[in-house]
């Protein structure tokens, strides 16, 4: 008589996708994307989240955003394998995460005689509870880096940032209640730690904080108010609006409040605790300076005589280029001081001594030999000076209004060298590397489905194979029935970025029939996905990359999210096949639209601005350092509102990886398209983001003048310098024109029939000509371009 029971059990085990509850004695498997809990309102999911190649963490995510937003993780520092890992609720009431092979990675360490179940509540709280809803364990008690409305921050629960935007492991920044009951932010690096908020030189009482309330709780409400038992409180900029919110300890040391924007399906920042990003400790590591700039945000650079240790991770700081033992007194090497005005080093003072001259201060440092790295010298209220010999060069910053001076101790031969530190080198964003597990689980044996079923029949008793097969077949069929369509859609929104089967894409494109584009790397086809979304499917022709490499790159590209970048929905990697699935753009490419004269002046300016924004995001906004390398009108697509979206970014990384040198930017083969290529390609110079700036400049000239750089091509050139013709042409027109109005009339596209705004044409041409300077250092960055264009945007 156990057959119906069996059926019932299997049914429960296999319908997790639609439920918010995991019953006792069952588990979620990493291998099945349907194995996840979904809160009954559909806002939150709990399941395995991929953090790297074959690396997964069990996470609670917010599902309504374009990409799922991770809110909590069980095992952030110990990811598990993509095969054989399970989250199981044991019969004894213990919730356990096991890796392939059964090793316990994480557990709630709960025991209960009454029957428990795991429930994902509508507020995002994952709760282990009894049938009477008595809570035995809840994820809200052990947050990772995010606090949700109504969730309490307590003495035992602190928020710890992740290591970087993509590395979810525990990072260096922490929001916590200190022993004196005050809420603080702490930098806790591998070797050093210090509190950076509130400012340590101010007493709690002076900033309205109480040290006497031992309650130690802080809570965020859903309308944007935050209050803490020590008296600290704030309100979001959109207070009192009822929206989804989350408070997050970000990897850059700032605590930020985000509100969910239903329209864009993304999170908007509505409050942040640190207004000056360089006051966050440890952010640029040792022997470096942090510099603030309202355009580029924060920049780190090494002091003279030092070089960066890891350009992908500035928190590791800079290391001396000279022999550090040369600073000791025994070495006999002459040392001197480098003067740096308006420069502050926070902390690590040997002592504070009142001195009457700089010489006296420097002598103190010299006496301390290698224990002193430099001195901070500051005028004090007694009309003498304070001298702070520094035992370390850490937390350096250069606020323009700071009235102290820094004298850095260096060997004289370093001081004499002419090499100046590259001051405002654009900051390399924190490393975007996918985590990789060393322990790969070998291919499961052929009967994996069987063992999977065996697992589910655990506790039921005797197993009858034929019954299982029958039931399996039955379930498999029903899971495709129409009433589960809704559930499938949820799945898509929960995972955001999808892996497709080759067969599926072949069907979607009706056998790759309708070609809509052709370019570097492959042919693009129009297709309709199973959920009726119209997609552009690109089939890459050079499948030289291994699967793991391809997946690593694709996950980075998939993370990029900007209104001026084309949205990637998924990919397919199967044997030699490599396909990318993008949103389909109704209005086609900028090239088509220019040819058809479909763009009035307003649209053209808007395209120029949007494209600049998209590229600036690729280059600088701290997700990944991506060079496009093939900016041209064919790669700028227009959506139904004629908003531009840059396409094909990241392709330079997907194709032929071998072309990239081991260094950060040594491409050995010419890329890009003739007509839009920067001179660096031709002269074999270092390739930087400025190659995209150059191509962008050409595109802008083309949009303004209506002339393609290919059109004004000269006959002879095989060296690829033909594109300089369009530039020369424009420059000549400007040079010989008596007035501004005159050259504008000469340059502007006659197809516009005089309908344009003079000031906008002027700024576009000015920006474009700056962008196409031969010397890459003279070209502006894309974010500077955005700033310049915004000055004339309507
Ligand atoms: C921490 O100290 C150790 C030993 O002195 C050193 O090897 C390591 O580089 C330091 N780490 C950082 C991030 O400075
Ligand atoms: C301590 O903080 C809690 C929570 O904010 C508050 O309810 C309580 O009134 C405070 N107690 C005192 C003595 O201020
Ligand atoms: C600071 O340390 C130096 C070197 O040890 C010493 O000469 C000086 O007197 C100290 N200053 C004070 C104020 O203690
Ligand atoms: C992520 O960060 C952790 C902790 O710093 C580190 O051990 C790990 O190597 C990082 N992973 C990657 C892929 O960089």
Short mmCIF file of N, CA, C and O in Angstrom, two decimals, residues 6-101:
data_model
loop_
_atom_site.label_atom_id
_atom_site.label_comp_id
_atom_site.label_asym_id
_atom_site.label_seq_id
_atom_site.Cartn_x
_atom_site.Cartn_y
_atom_site.Cartn_z
N UNK A 6 4.10 7.07 -1.69
CA UNK A 6 5.29 7.32 -2.46
C UNK A 6 5.06 8.44 -3.47
O UNK A 6 5.84 9.40 -3.58
N UNK A 7 3.96 8.31 -4.13
CA UNK A 7 3.60 9.29 -5.16
C UNK A 7 3.50 10.68 -4.54
O UNK A 7 4.06 11.66 -5.02
N UNK A 8 2.83 10.73 -3.42
CA UNK A 8 2.62 12.00 -2.72
C UNK A 8 3.97 12.61 -2.35
O UNK A 8 4.24 13.78 -2.58
N UNK A 9 4.84 11.76 -1.83
CA UNK A 9 6.13 12.26 -1.39
C UNK A 9 6.94 12.83 -2.56
O UNK A 9 7.49 13.91 -2.48
N UNK A 10 6.94 12.07 -3.62
CA UNK A 10 7.69 12.53 -4.78
C UNK A 10 7.12 13.85 -5.30
O UNK A 10 7.83 14.74 -5.72
N UNK A 11 5.83 13.92 -5.22
CA UNK A 11 5.18 15.12 -5.73
C UNK A 11 5.63 16.35 -4.94
O UNK A 11 6.02 17.36 -5.49
N UNK A 12 5.66 16.21 -3.65
CA UNK A 12 6.11 17.32 -2.79
C UNK A 12 7.54 17.70 -3.13
O UNK A 12 7.88 18.85 -3.35
N UNK A 13 8.37 16.67 -3.26
CA UNK A 13 9.79 16.93 -3.48
C UNK A 13 10.05 17.66 -4.79
O UNK A 13 11.01 18.36 -4.94
N UNK A 14 9.16 17.46 -5.74
CA UNK A 14 9.45 18.00 -7.06
C UNK A 14 8.73 19.28 -7.39
O UNK A 14 8.87 19.81 -8.47
N UNK A 15 7.94 19.77 -6.47
CA UNK A 15 7.19 20.97 -6.81
C UNK A 15 7.68 22.16 -5.99
O UNK A 15 6.96 23.06 -5.69
N UNK A 16 8.95 22.14 -5.62
CA UNK A 16 9.52 23.22 -4.83
C UNK A 16 9.40 24.57 -5.51
O UNK A 16 9.24 25.58 -4.88
N UNK A 17 9.53 24.55 -6.82
CA UNK A 17 9.57 25.81 -7.54
C UNK A 17 8.37 26.69 -7.21
O UNK A 17 8.45 27.89 -7.20
N UNK A 18 7.26 26.05 -6.91
CA UNK A 18 6.06 26.83 -6.68
C UNK A 18 5.80 27.08 -5.21
O UNK A 18 4.83 27.71 -4.86
N UNK A 19 6.64 26.55 -4.34
CA UNK A 19 6.29 26.62 -2.92
C UNK A 19 7.29 27.44 -2.12
O UNK A 19 8.42 27.67 -2.54
N UNK A 20 6.84 27.89 -0.96
CA UNK A 20 7.71 28.64 -0.08
C UNK A 20 8.21 27.78 1.07
O UNK A 20 8.80 28.28 2.00
N UNK A 21 7.93 26.49 0.99
CA UNK A 21 8.20 25.64 2.15
C UNK A 21 8.99 24.39 1.78
O UNK A 21 8.70 23.73 0.78
N UNK A 22 9.97 24.09 2.61
CA UNK A 22 10.72 22.84 2.46
C UNK A 22 10.39 21.97 3.67
O UNK A 22 10.71 22.34 4.80
N UNK A 23 9.73 20.82 3.43
CA UNK A 23 9.36 19.99 4.58
C UNK A 23 10.55 19.19 5.12
O UNK A 23 11.58 19.07 4.45
N UNK A 24 10.37 18.69 6.31
CA UNK A 24 11.43 17.91 6.95
C UNK A 24 11.74 16.66 6.13
O UNK A 24 10.84 16.08 5.53
N UNK A 25 12.99 16.30 6.08
CA UNK A 25 13.39 15.10 5.37
C UNK A 25 13.57 15.30 3.88
O UNK A 25 13.73 14.36 3.13
N UNK A 26 13.54 16.53 3.42
CA UNK A 26 13.73 16.75 1.99
C UNK A 26 14.85 17.76 1.76
O UNK A 26 15.38 18.34 2.70
N UNK A 27 15.19 17.97 0.50
CA UNK A 27 16.34 18.83 0.23
C UNK A 27 16.23 19.52 -1.12
O UNK A 27 15.42 19.17 -1.95
N UNK A 28 17.07 20.53 -1.28
CA UNK A 28 17.17 21.25 -2.55
C UNK A 28 18.52 20.90 -3.15
O UNK A 28 19.53 20.90 -2.45
N UNK A 29 18.52 20.64 -4.45
CA UNK A 29 19.76 20.22 -5.09
C UNK A 29 20.32 21.35 -5.94
O UNK A 29 19.58 22.10 -6.58
N UNK A 30 21.62 21.46 -5.95
CA UNK A 30 22.28 22.51 -6.73
C UNK A 30 22.09 22.29 -8.23
O UNK A 30 22.13 23.21 -9.02
N UNK A 31 21.87 21.04 -8.60
CA UNK A 31 21.82 20.73 -10.03
C UNK A 31 20.52 21.14 -10.70
O UNK A 31 20.47 21.33 -11.90
N UNK A 32 19.45 21.26 -9.92
CA UNK A 32 18.16 21.58 -10.52
C UNK A 32 17.81 23.03 -10.26
O UNK A 32 17.61 23.43 -9.13
N UNK A 33 17.73 23.82 -11.31
CA UNK A 33 17.42 25.23 -11.12
C UNK A 33 16.01 25.42 -10.56
O UNK A 33 15.69 26.45 -9.99
N UNK A 34 15.16 24.39 -10.73
CA UNK A 34 13.81 24.52 -10.18
C UNK A 34 13.80 24.30 -8.68
O UNK A 34 12.81 24.58 -8.02
N UNK A 35 14.88 23.78 -8.14
CA UNK A 35 14.93 23.52 -6.71
C UNK A 35 15.18 24.80 -5.94
O UNK A 35 16.32 25.11 -5.57
N UNK A 36 14.12 25.54 -5.72
CA UNK A 36 14.27 26.71 -4.88
C UNK A 36 12.94 27.05 -4.23
O UNK A 36 11.89 26.62 -4.67
N UNK A 37 13.04 27.79 -3.15
CA UNK A 37 11.82 28.24 -2.48
C UNK A 37 11.48 29.62 -3.03
O UNK A 37 12.37 30.41 -3.33
N UNK A 38 10.18 29.87 -3.15
CA UNK A 38 9.75 31.17 -3.63
C UNK A 38 8.73 31.67 -2.62
O UNK A 38 7.79 30.95 -2.29
N UNK A 39 8.94 32.86 -2.09
CA UNK A 39 8.00 33.38 -1.11
C UNK A 39 6.63 33.49 -1.77
O UNK A 39 6.55 33.66 -2.99
N UNK A 40 5.57 33.43 -1.00
CA UNK A 40 4.25 33.34 -1.63
C UNK A 40 3.90 34.59 -2.43
O UNK A 40 3.12 34.53 -3.37
N UNK A 41 4.51 35.74 -2.10
CA UNK A 41 4.25 36.94 -2.92
C UNK A 41 5.17 37.00 -4.15
O UNK A 41 5.09 37.94 -4.94
N UNK A 42 6.07 36.03 -4.27
CA UNK A 42 6.94 35.98 -5.45
C UNK A 42 8.11 36.94 -5.40
O UNK A 42 8.89 37.00 -6.34
N UNK A 43 8.29 37.69 -4.33
CA UNK A 43 9.34 38.71 -4.28
C UNK A 43 10.72 38.14 -3.96
O UNK A 43 11.73 38.73 -4.31
N UNK A 44 10.75 37.02 -3.25
CA UNK A 44 12.03 36.49 -2.79
C UNK A 44 12.18 35.03 -3.17
O UNK A 44 11.19 34.30 -3.22
N UNK A 45 13.41 34.65 -3.42
CA UNK A 45 13.68 33.24 -3.68
C UNK A 45 14.83 32.79 -2.81
O UNK A 45 15.67 33.61 -2.42
N UNK A 46 14.88 31.51 -2.51
CA UNK A 46 16.00 30.95 -1.77
C UNK A 46 16.47 29.73 -2.52
O UNK A 46 15.67 28.84 -2.79
N UNK A 47 17.72 29.74 -2.90
CA UNK A 47 18.23 28.60 -3.66
C UNK A 47 19.72 28.76 -3.88
O UNK A 47 20.34 29.68 -3.35
N UNK A 48 20.28 27.89 -4.70
CA UNK A 48 21.71 27.97 -4.96
C UNK A 48 21.99 29.09 -5.94
O UNK A 48 21.30 29.22 -6.95
N UNK A 49 22.97 29.90 -5.63
CA UNK A 49 23.32 31.05 -6.44
C UNK A 49 24.75 30.86 -6.91
O UNK A 49 25.65 30.59 -6.12
N UNK A 50 24.94 31.01 -8.22
CA UNK A 50 26.28 30.77 -8.76
C UNK A 50 27.19 31.95 -8.48
O UNK A 50 26.89 33.08 -8.84
N UNK A 51 28.30 31.71 -7.82
CA UNK A 51 29.24 32.80 -7.52
C UNK A 51 30.51 32.68 -8.34
O UNK A 51 31.40 33.54 -8.26
N UNK A 52 30.63 31.63 -9.11
CA UNK A 52 31.83 31.46 -9.93
C UNK A 52 31.70 30.19 -10.71
O UNK A 52 30.66 29.53 -10.68
N UNK A 53 32.77 29.89 -11.39
CA UNK A 53 32.79 28.69 -12.19
C UNK A 53 32.70 27.49 -11.25
O UNK A 53 33.58 27.28 -10.43
N UNK A 54 31.65 26.73 -11.37
CA UNK A 54 31.43 25.58 -10.50
C UNK A 54 31.45 25.95 -9.01
O UNK A 54 31.86 25.16 -8.17
N UNK A 55 31.04 27.16 -8.67
CA UNK A 55 31.00 27.55 -7.26
C UNK A 55 29.63 28.14 -6.96
O UNK A 55 29.18 29.04 -7.65
N UNK A 56 28.99 27.62 -5.92
CA UNK A 56 27.64 28.05 -5.59
C UNK A 56 27.51 28.37 -4.10
O UNK A 56 28.17 27.74 -3.28
N UNK A 57 26.66 29.35 -3.80
CA UNK A 57 26.33 29.62 -2.41
C UNK A 57 24.82 29.53 -2.27
O UNK A 57 24.09 29.84 -3.20
N UNK A 58 24.38 29.13 -1.10
CA UNK A 58 22.94 29.11 -0.87
C UNK A 58 22.53 30.51 -0.45
O UNK A 58 23.05 31.05 0.52
N UNK A 59 21.60 31.09 -1.19
CA UNK A 59 21.31 32.51 -0.99
C UNK A 59 19.83 32.81 -1.04
O UNK A 59 19.05 32.10 -1.67
N UNK A 60 19.47 33.90 -0.36
CA UNK A 60 18.13 34.47 -0.51
C UNK A 60 18.27 35.66 -1.44
O UNK A 60 19.16 36.50 -1.24
N UNK A 61 17.45 35.72 -2.47
CA UNK A 61 17.54 36.80 -3.45
C UNK A 61 16.21 37.52 -3.60
O UNK A 61 15.15 36.94 -3.37
N UNK A 62 16.30 38.76 -4.02
CA UNK A 62 15.12 39.52 -4.40
C UNK A 62 14.91 39.26 -5.88
O UNK A 62 15.84 39.38 -6.69
N UNK A 63 13.70 38.87 -6.26
CA UNK A 63 13.50 38.38 -7.62
C UNK A 63 13.00 39.43 -8.61
O UNK A 63 13.02 39.20 -9.80
N UNK A 64 12.53 40.58 -8.13
CA UNK A 64 11.89 41.50 -9.05
C UNK A 64 12.88 42.37 -9.83
O UNK A 64 12.51 43.02 -10.80
N UNK A 65 14.12 42.41 -9.40
CA UNK A 65 15.11 43.19 -10.12
C UNK A 65 15.54 42.46 -11.39
O UNK A 65 15.35 41.25 -11.50
N UNK A 66 16.13 43.20 -12.31
CA UNK A 66 16.54 42.61 -13.59
C UNK A 66 17.42 41.40 -13.37
O UNK A 66 17.26 40.38 -14.00
N UNK A 67 18.40 41.57 -12.52
CA UNK A 67 19.22 40.44 -12.09
C UNK A 67 18.84 40.19 -10.65
O UNK A 67 18.59 41.14 -9.92
N UNK A 68 18.80 38.94 -10.23
CA UNK A 68 18.44 38.71 -8.83
C UNK A 68 19.42 39.44 -7.90
O UNK A 68 20.62 39.46 -8.16
N UNK A 69 18.89 40.05 -6.85
CA UNK A 69 19.73 40.77 -5.90
C UNK A 69 19.97 39.87 -4.70
O UNK A 69 19.02 39.47 -4.03
N UNK A 70 21.21 39.58 -4.42
CA UNK A 70 21.53 38.72 -3.28
C UNK A 70 21.32 39.49 -1.98
O UNK A 70 21.83 40.60 -1.82
N UNK A 71 20.57 38.92 -1.07
CA UNK A 71 20.29 39.60 0.19
C UNK A 71 20.93 38.89 1.37
O UNK A 71 21.23 39.50 2.39
N UNK A 72 21.11 37.61 1.23
CA UNK A 72 21.66 36.84 2.34
C UNK A 72 22.35 35.61 1.78
O UNK A 72 21.94 35.08 0.76
N UNK A 73 23.41 35.18 2.45
CA UNK A 73 24.08 33.96 2.03
C UNK A 73 24.40 33.09 3.23
O UNK A 73 24.81 33.60 4.27
N UNK A 74 24.23 31.81 3.04
CA UNK A 74 24.54 30.89 4.13
C UNK A 74 26.04 30.66 4.22
O UNK A 74 26.61 30.69 5.30
N UNK A 75 26.67 30.44 3.10
CA UNK A 75 28.07 29.99 3.09
C UNK A 75 28.94 30.90 2.24
O UNK A 75 29.63 30.44 1.34
N UNK A 76 28.89 32.21 2.46
CA UNK A 76 29.60 33.14 1.58
C UNK A 76 31.09 32.85 1.47
O UNK A 76 31.69 33.08 0.43
N UNK A 77 31.70 32.35 2.54
CA UNK A 77 33.15 32.12 2.49
C UNK A 77 33.52 30.70 2.05
O UNK A 77 34.70 30.40 1.89
N UNK A 78 32.53 29.86 1.90
CA UNK A 78 32.82 28.48 1.52
C UNK A 78 31.84 27.99 0.45
O UNK A 78 30.91 27.24 0.75
N UNK A 79 32.05 28.41 -0.80
CA UNK A 79 31.13 27.97 -1.85
C UNK A 79 31.20 26.46 -2.05
O UNK A 79 32.21 25.84 -1.71
N UNK A 80 30.12 25.91 -2.59
CA UNK A 80 30.08 24.47 -2.83
C UNK A 80 30.08 24.17 -4.33
O UNK A 80 29.89 25.07 -5.14
N UNK A 81 30.28 22.93 -4.66
CA UNK A 81 30.34 22.47 -6.05
C UNK A 81 29.00 22.57 -6.77
O UNK A 81 27.94 22.51 -6.14
N UNK A 82 29.09 22.64 -8.08
CA UNK A 82 27.89 22.68 -8.90
C UNK A 82 27.26 21.32 -9.11
O UNK A 82 26.28 21.19 -9.81
N UNK A 83 27.84 20.32 -8.54
CA UNK A 83 27.29 18.97 -8.66
C UNK A 83 27.25 18.33 -7.29
O UNK A 83 28.21 18.41 -6.54
N UNK A 84 26.14 17.73 -6.97
CA UNK A 84 26.05 16.92 -5.76
C UNK A 84 25.86 17.69 -4.47
O UNK A 84 25.77 17.09 -3.41
N UNK A 85 25.82 19.02 -4.53
CA UNK A 85 25.63 19.77 -3.29
C UNK A 85 24.14 19.88 -2.97
O UNK A 85 23.31 19.99 -3.86
N UNK A 86 23.84 19.86 -1.68
CA UNK A 86 22.44 19.84 -1.25
C UNK A 86 22.21 20.70 -0.03
O UNK A 86 23.08 20.80 0.84
N UNK A 87 21.04 21.32 0.03
CA UNK A 87 20.59 21.92 1.28
C UNK A 87 19.47 21.02 1.78
O UNK A 87 18.45 20.87 1.11
N UNK A 88 19.66 20.43 2.94
CA UNK A 88 18.69 19.45 3.41
C UNK A 88 18.20 19.80 4.80
O UNK A 88 18.95 20.27 5.64
N UNK A 89 16.91 19.55 4.99
CA UNK A 89 16.35 19.67 6.34
C UNK A 89 16.22 18.27 6.88
O UNK A 89 15.37 17.49 6.44
N UNK A 90 17.13 17.95 7.80
CA UNK A 90 17.16 16.59 8.31
C UNK A 90 15.97 16.34 9.22
O UNK A 90 15.38 17.27 9.78
N UNK A 91 15.71 15.05 9.44
CA UNK A 91 14.57 14.65 10.28
C UNK A 91 14.72 15.12 11.72
O UNK A 91 13.73 15.26 12.44
N UNK A 92 15.97 15.35 12.16
CA UNK A 92 16.16 15.77 13.54
C UNK A 92 16.05 17.29 13.71
O UNK A 92 16.28 17.83 14.78
N UNK A 93 15.72 17.98 12.62
CA UNK A 93 15.51 19.42 12.73
C UNK A 93 16.73 20.25 12.39
O UNK A 93 16.73 21.47 12.54
N UNK A 94 17.79 19.62 11.91
CA UNK A 94 19.00 20.36 11.54
C UNK A 94 18.94 20.73 10.06
O UNK A 94 18.63 19.89 9.22
N UNK A 95 19.22 21.99 9.77
CA UNK A 95 19.28 22.43 8.38
C UNK A 95 20.75 22.41 7.97
O UNK A 95 21.58 23.07 8.60
N UNK A 96 21.08 21.65 6.94
CA UNK A 96 22.48 21.37 6.64
C UNK A 96 22.79 21.59 5.16
O UNK A 96 22.03 21.16 4.29
N UNK A 97 23.90 22.26 4.91
CA UNK A 97 24.35 22.43 3.54
C UNK A 97 25.55 21.51 3.33
O UNK A 97 26.55 21.62 4.05
N UNK A 98 25.42 20.58 2.39
CA UNK A 98 26.53 19.65 2.16
C UNK A 98 27.10 19.83 0.76
O UNK A 98 26.38 20.12 -0.19
N UNK A 99 28.40 19.67 0.67
CA UNK A 99 29.11 19.77 -0.59
C UNK A 99 29.07 18.40 -1.28
O UNK A 99 28.67 17.41 -0.66
N UNK A 100 29.49 18.36 -2.53
CA UNK A 100 29.60 17.09 -3.23
C UNK A 100 30.41 16.15 -2.35
O UNK A 100 31.44 16.54 -1.81
N UNK A 101 29.94 14.94 -2.18
CA UNK A 101 30.68 14.01 -1.33
C UNK A 101 30.18 14.03 0.10
O UNK A 101 30.63 13.28 0.93
#
